[in-house]
Amino acid sequence: DLRSPVVVGQSWGGNVVLELAAGWPSLVRGVACVDGGWIDFRSRFADWDGSPFTSDSESHVSVWRKP
């Protein structure tokens, strides 16, 4: 459905799609970032606490960082 797309960004484009989704959440259904640039999720998105995704979750952010 193009009225509510999953947006994808790579590198700096990952920052762009995150800002899009954070600023206008009703426009997107989901976000996928690959090598997402410089945004530190915990400092940028104050309500992100890193909690696990459950059936009661209203939203979720998963982050994997290369060791």
XYZ file of N, CA and C in Angstrom:
201
model
N 0.848 -1.173 0.000
C 0.000 0.000 0.000
C 0.893 1.235 0.000
N 0.869 1.995 -1.056
C 1.741 3.163 -1.179
C 1.328 4.318 -0.286
N 0.146 4.254 0.294
C -0.276 5.318 1.215
C 0.393 5.169 2.577
N 0.923 3.991 2.864
C 1.598 3.743 4.137
C 2.765 2.782 3.903
N 3.850 3.263 3.284
C 4.949 2.373 2.903
C 5.896 2.046 4.058
N 6.640 0.973 3.875
C 7.818 0.711 4.695
C 8.952 1.433 3.979
N 9.619 2.343 4.671
C 10.689 3.117 4.049
C 12.035 2.524 4.438
N 12.979 2.568 3.505
C 14.290 1.949 3.690
C 15.366 2.978 3.387
N 16.394 3.008 4.225
C 17.514 3.902 3.978
C 18.827 3.219 4.309
N 19.850 3.540 3.545
C 21.180 2.992 3.775
C 22.140 4.134 4.026
N 23.004 3.974 5.019
C 23.972 4.986 5.402
C 23.239 6.260 5.821
N 23.559 7.400 5.224
C 22.900 8.649 5.616
C 21.397 8.587 5.358
N 20.985 7.818 4.350
C 19.565 7.623 4.070
C 18.837 6.968 5.233
N 19.555 6.180 6.048
C 18.963 5.618 7.260
C 18.553 6.710 8.233
N 19.379 7.731 8.343
C 19.027 8.877 9.188
C 17.799 9.593 8.647
N 17.724 9.719 7.329
C 16.601 10.419 6.705
C 15.285 9.700 6.992
N 15.256 8.374 6.798
C 13.993 7.657 7.016
C 13.622 7.617 8.498
N 14.615 7.596 9.393
C 14.304 7.660 10.827
C 13.681 9.000 11.201
N 14.239 10.076 10.676
C 13.676 11.391 10.949
C 12.273 11.524 10.354
N 12.062 10.972 9.172
C 10.733 10.981 8.558
C 9.727 10.272 9.460
N 10.071 9.075 9.899
C 9.159 8.295 10.732
C 8.936 8.928 12.099
N 9.975 9.541 12.666
C 9.834 10.191 13.976
C 8.991 11.454 13.877
N 9.146 12.193 12.793
C 8.423 13.445 12.643
C 7.000 13.302 12.132
N 6.773 12.281 11.302
C 5.461 12.067 10.688
C 5.120 10.574 10.728
N 4.925 10.011 11.910
C 4.717 8.561 12.032
C 3.508 8.026 11.277
N 2.506 8.844 11.036
C 1.322 8.368 10.323
C 1.589 8.138 8.836
N 2.718 8.632 8.330
C 3.033 8.473 6.906
C 3.650 7.121 6.574
N 4.239 6.442 7.546
C 4.965 5.201 7.258
C 4.434 4.041 8.092
N 4.536 2.845 7.520
C 4.145 1.629 8.222
C 5.328 1.022 8.974
N 6.525 1.250 8.466
C 7.717 0.700 9.097
C 8.968 1.337 8.522
N 10.091 1.068 9.181
C 11.383 1.622 8.781
C 12.415 0.506 8.806
N 13.252 0.463 7.780
C 14.399 -0.444 7.759
C 15.634 0.381 7.450
N 16.656 0.240 8.279
C 17.907 0.979 8.093
C 19.053 -0.005 7.965
N 19.928 0.252 7.027
C 21.119 -0.553 6.843
C 22.309 0.369 7.008
N 23.192 0.050 7.951
C 24.353 0.890 8.202
C 23.897 2.325 8.405
N 23.064 2.529 9.449
C 22.275 3.734 9.611
C 22.943 5.027 9.978
N 24.181 5.216 9.708
C 24.753 6.540 9.906
C 25.081 6.857 11.347
N 24.822 8.095 11.752
C 25.368 8.624 12.998
C 24.366 8.817 14.119
N 23.091 8.551 13.929
C 22.108 8.816 14.987
C 22.295 7.842 16.146
N 22.400 8.379 17.339
C 22.418 7.569 18.565
C 20.979 7.493 19.055
N 20.351 6.325 18.909
C 18.925 6.170 19.191
C 18.541 6.614 20.591
N 19.334 6.266 21.565
C 18.973 6.591 22.950
C 18.958 8.082 23.222
N 19.860 8.819 22.614
C 19.854 10.258 22.855
C 18.894 10.992 21.923
N 18.655 10.466 20.719
C 17.775 11.147 19.750
C 16.299 10.910 20.040
N 15.950 9.686 20.426
C 14.554 9.329 20.671
C 14.392 9.055 22.161
N 13.986 10.082 22.895
C 13.965 10.031 24.358
C 13.082 8.920 24.903
N 12.053 8.511 24.156
C 11.157 7.482 24.669
C 11.643 6.067 24.355
N 12.789 5.938 23.688
C 13.308 4.610 23.389
C 14.089 4.105 24.584
N 13.641 3.006 25.160
C 14.303 2.478 26.346
C 14.998 1.145 26.108
N 14.964 0.632 24.878
C 15.644 -0.609 24.558
C 14.930 -1.851 25.057
N 13.674 -1.724 25.476
C 12.942 -2.872 26.013
C 12.599 -3.859 24.901
N 12.421 -5.140 25.248
C 12.117 -6.151 24.235
C 10.727 -5.966 23.630
N 10.565 -6.453 22.418
C 9.282 -6.410 21.732
C 8.398 -7.528 22.267
N 7.166 -7.198 22.668
C 6.202 -8.196 23.155
C 4.861 -7.951 22.461
N 3.901 -8.821 22.742
C 2.573 -8.656 22.139
C 1.875 -7.391 22.638
N 2.339 -6.819 23.738
C 1.767 -5.588 24.270
C 2.455 -4.327 23.739
N 3.541 -4.489 22.995
C 4.300 -3.340 22.496
C 3.514 -2.567 21.452
N 3.552 -1.249 21.564
C 2.923 -0.397 20.560
C 3.907 -0.012 19.459
N 5.206 -0.096 19.757
C 6.240 0.188 18.773
C 7.509 -0.535 19.200
N 8.479 -0.592 18.306
C 9.709 -1.306 18.634
C 10.860 -0.802 17.786
N 12.019 -0.729 18.391
C 13.263 -0.414 17.695
C 14.249 -1.524 18.020
N 14.797 -2.171 16.999
C 15.832 -3.180 17.190
C 17.139 -2.622 16.646
N 18.188 -2.773 17.400
C 19.490 -2.283 16.977
C 20.510 -3.398 17.143
N 21.253 -3.678 16.089
C 22.365 -4.609 16.163
C 23.612 -3.834 15.783
N 24.594 -3.906 16.644
C 25.877 -3.245 16.359
C 26.964 -4.299 16.245
N 27.790 -4.148 15.268
C 28.890 -5.080 15.058
C 29.819 -5.024 16.270
N 30.134 -6.182 16.839
C 31.024 -6.185 18.022
C 32.425 -5.709 17.694
